[in-house]
Amino acid sequence: MEGLKHEIAVVRKSLFDEELLNDNYKEIEQLEDDDNPGFLEEVFDSFWSNSTQLLASIEEDMYKTPPDYISMDKNLHQLKGSSASVGANKIRITVDIIREHLKEENLEIAKGSLRKLKMEHTTLKFKLDDYFQLLKQLGAAGP
């Protein structure tokens, strides 16, 4: 059990050291308790569902002829807000970069940044899924 607790601490620390997450995540984390087990995972399940749809819409709008800049900006703004609220730091930063490229009408550079955004999204999802699995193992092990 001590080995598992250590592994959880190391994984959690890496999420912050790699700046995948920020302090907003810690605030949500504090809302989970015995009356609300799994709250954090539920918040992120909702985030993954919503953000995956937004990414698909952004990509579709980006590759339209002509690109739908208004829809892209609306969806990027929404993704920025939701990623900021859950503490998904690298996702939020990359969204800002894409929005800046689009304001400067650098569509091809924005497309490259979108690929990076999708990679950041996938990386965070896999790492958090692993982290949540470790937490479940600890919970199943009991006090």
CSV table of C-alpha atoms in Angstrom, one decimal:
chain,number,residue,atom,x,y,z
A,1,MET,CA,0.0,0.0,0.0
A,2,GLU,CA,2.9,2.4,0.8
A,3,GLY,CA,4.3,1.7,-2.7
A,4,LEU,CA,1.0,2.6,-4.3
A,5,LYS,CA,0.7,5.8,-2.3
A,6,HIS,CA,4.2,6.7,-3.4
A,7,GLU,CA,3.4,5.9,-7.1
A,8,ILE,CA,0.3,8.1,-6.9
A,9,ALA,CA,2.3,11.0,-5.4
A,10,VAL,CA,4.9,10.7,-8.1
A,11,VAL,CA,2.4,10.6,-10.9
A,12,ARG,CA,0.4,13.5,-9.4
A,13,LYS,CA,3.6,15.6,-9.0
A,14,SER,CA,4.6,14.9,-12.7
A,15,LEU,CA,1.3,16.3,-13.9
A,16,PHE,CA,2.2,19.6,-12.3
A,17,ASP,CA,5.9,19.5,-13.0
A,18,GLU,CA,5.1,19.0,-16.7
A,19,GLU,CA,2.6,21.8,-16.4
A,20,LEU,CA,-0.2,19.7,-17.8
A,21,LEU,CA,-2.2,20.8,-14.8
A,22,ASN,CA,-2.3,24.0,-12.7
A,23,ASP,CA,-3.8,25.1,-9.4
A,24,ASN,CA,-7.4,25.1,-10.7
A,25,TYR,CA,-7.2,21.3,-10.7
A,26,LYS,CA,-6.3,21.4,-7.1
A,27,GLU,CA,-9.4,23.4,-6.3
A,28,ILE,CA,-11.6,20.8,-8.0
A,29,GLU,CA,-9.7,18.1,-6.3
A,30,GLN,CA,-10.6,19.5,-2.9
A,31,LEU,CA,-14.3,19.2,-3.7
A,32,GLU,CA,-14.0,15.4,-3.7
A,33,ASP,CA,-14.7,13.7,-0.4
A,34,ASP,CA,-16.4,10.7,1.1
A,35,ASP,CA,-19.8,12.1,0.2
A,36,ASN,CA,-18.7,12.8,-3.3
A,37,PRO,CA,-16.2,10.0,-4.3
A,38,GLY,CA,-15.3,10.0,-8.0
A,39,PHE,CA,-16.2,13.7,-8.4
A,40,LEU,CA,-12.9,14.6,-10.0
A,41,GLU,CA,-13.2,11.8,-12.5
A,42,GLU,CA,-16.8,12.8,-13.3
A,43,VAL,CA,-15.7,16.4,-13.9
A,44,PHE,CA,-13.0,15.2,-16.3
A,45,ASP,CA,-15.3,12.7,-18.1
A,46,SER,CA,-17.5,15.6,-18.9
A,47,PHE,CA,-14.5,17.7,-19.9
A,48,TRP,CA,-13.2,15.0,-22.3
A,49,SER,CA,-16.6,14.6,-23.9
A,50,ASN,CA,-17.1,18.3,-24.4
A,51,SER,CA,-13.6,19.1,-25.4
A,52,THR,CA,-13.4,16.2,-27.9
A,53,GLN,CA,-16.5,17.5,-29.6
A,54,LEU,CA,-15.1,21.0,-29.7
A,55,LEU,CA,-11.8,19.8,-31.1
A,56,ALA,CA,-13.7,18.0,-33.9
A,57,SER,CA,-15.7,21.2,-34.7
A,58,ILE,CA,-12.6,23.4,-34.7
A,59,GLU,CA,-10.8,21.0,-37.0
A,60,GLU,CA,-13.8,20.8,-39.3
A,61,ASP,CA,-14.2,24.6,-39.4
A,62,MET,CA,-10.4,25.0,-40.0
A,63,TYR,CA,-10.4,22.8,-43.1
A,64,LYS,CA,-13.6,24.2,-44.7
A,65,THR,CA,-13.3,26.3,-47.8
A,66,PRO,CA,-13.4,29.1,-46.8
A,67,PRO,CA,-12.5,28.4,-43.1
A,68,ASP,CA,-15.2,29.4,-40.6
A,69,TYR,CA,-13.2,31.8,-38.5
A,70,ILE,CA,-16.2,32.9,-36.4
A,71,SER,CA,-17.2,29.4,-35.4
A,72,MET,CA,-13.6,28.4,-34.8
A,73,ASP,CA,-13.1,31.4,-32.4
A,74,LYS,CA,-16.4,30.6,-30.6
A,75,ASN,CA,-15.3,27.0,-30.1
A,76,LEU,CA,-11.8,27.9,-29.2
A,77,HIS,CA,-13.1,30.4,-26.6
A,78,GLN,CA,-15.3,27.7,-25.1
A,79,LEU,CA,-12.5,25.2,-25.0
A,80,LYS,CA,-10.2,27.8,-23.4
A,81,GLY,CA,-12.8,28.4,-20.7
A,82,SER,CA,-13.5,24.7,-19.9
A,83,SER,CA,-9.8,23.8,-19.9
A,84,ALA,CA,-9.0,26.7,-17.6
A,85,SER,CA,-11.8,25.8,-15.2
A,86,VAL,CA,-10.5,22.2,-14.8
A,87,GLY,CA,-6.8,23.2,-14.7
A,88,ALA,CA,-5.8,21.7,-18.1
A,89,ASN,CA,-2.9,24.2,-18.4
A,90,LYS,CA,-1.2,23.1,-21.6
A,91,ILE,CA,-4.5,22.8,-23.4
A,92,ARG,CA,-5.5,26.3,-22.4
A,93,ILE,CA,-2.1,27.7,-23.4
A,94,THR,CA,-2.2,26.0,-26.8
A,95,VAL,CA,-5.7,27.3,-27.4
A,96,ASP,CA,-4.5,30.8,-26.8
A,97,ILE,CA,-1.7,30.2,-29.4
A,98,ILE,CA,-4.1,29.0,-32.0
A,99,ARG,CA,-6.4,32.0,-31.4
A,100,GLU,CA,-3.5,34.3,-31.9
A,101,HIS,CA,-2.5,32.6,-35.1
A,102,LEU,CA,-6.0,33.0,-36.4
A,103,LYS,CA,-6.2,36.7,-35.5
A,104,GLU,CA,-3.0,37.1,-37.5
A,105,GLU,CA,-4.6,35.1,-40.3
A,106,ASN,CA,-1.8,32.4,-40.2
A,107,LEU,CA,-4.1,29.5,-41.0
A,108,GLU,CA,-1.3,27.0,-41.8
A,109,ILE,CA,0.5,27.8,-38.6
A,110,ALA,CA,-2.8,27.4,-36.7
A,111,LYS,CA,-3.3,24.0,-38.3
A,112,GLY,CA,0.1,22.9,-36.9
A,113,SER,CA,-0.9,24.3,-33.5
A,114,LEU,CA,-4.2,22.4,-33.7
A,115,ARG,CA,-2.2,19.1,-34.2
A,116,LYS,CA,-0.2,20.1,-31.1
A,117,LEU,CA,-3.4,20.8,-29.2
A,118,LYS,CA,-4.9,17.4,-30.1
A,119,MET,CA,-1.6,15.8,-28.9
A,120,GLU,CA,-1.7,17.7,-25.6
A,121,HIS,CA,-5.4,16.7,-25.2
A,122,THR,CA,-4.6,13.0,-25.7
A,123,THR,CA,-1.5,13.1,-23.5
A,124,LEU,CA,-3.4,14.6,-20.6
A,125,LYS,CA,-6.2,12.2,-21.0
A,126,PHE,CA,-4.0,9.1,-20.9
A,127,LYS,CA,-2.0,10.4,-17.9
A,128,LEU,CA,-5.1,11.3,-16.0
A,129,ASP,CA,-6.7,8.0,-16.8
A,130,ASP,CA,-3.7,6.3,-15.4
A,131,TYR,CA,-3.7,8.5,-12.3
A,132,PHE,CA,-7.4,7.9,-11.7
A,133,GLN,CA,-6.8,4.1,-12.0
A,134,LEU,CA,-4.1,4.3,-9.3
A,135,LEU,CA,-6.5,6.2,-7.1
A,136,LYS,CA,-9.2,3.5,-7.6
A,137,GLN,CA,-6.6,0.8,-6.7
A,138,LEU,CA,-5.8,2.7,-3.5
A,139,GLY,CA,-9.5,3.0,-2.7
A,140,ALA,CA,-10.1,-0.7,-3.3
A,141,ALA,CA,-7.2,-1.5,-1.0
A,142,GLY,CA,-9.0,0.2,1.9
A,143,PRO,CA,-7.7,2.4,4.7
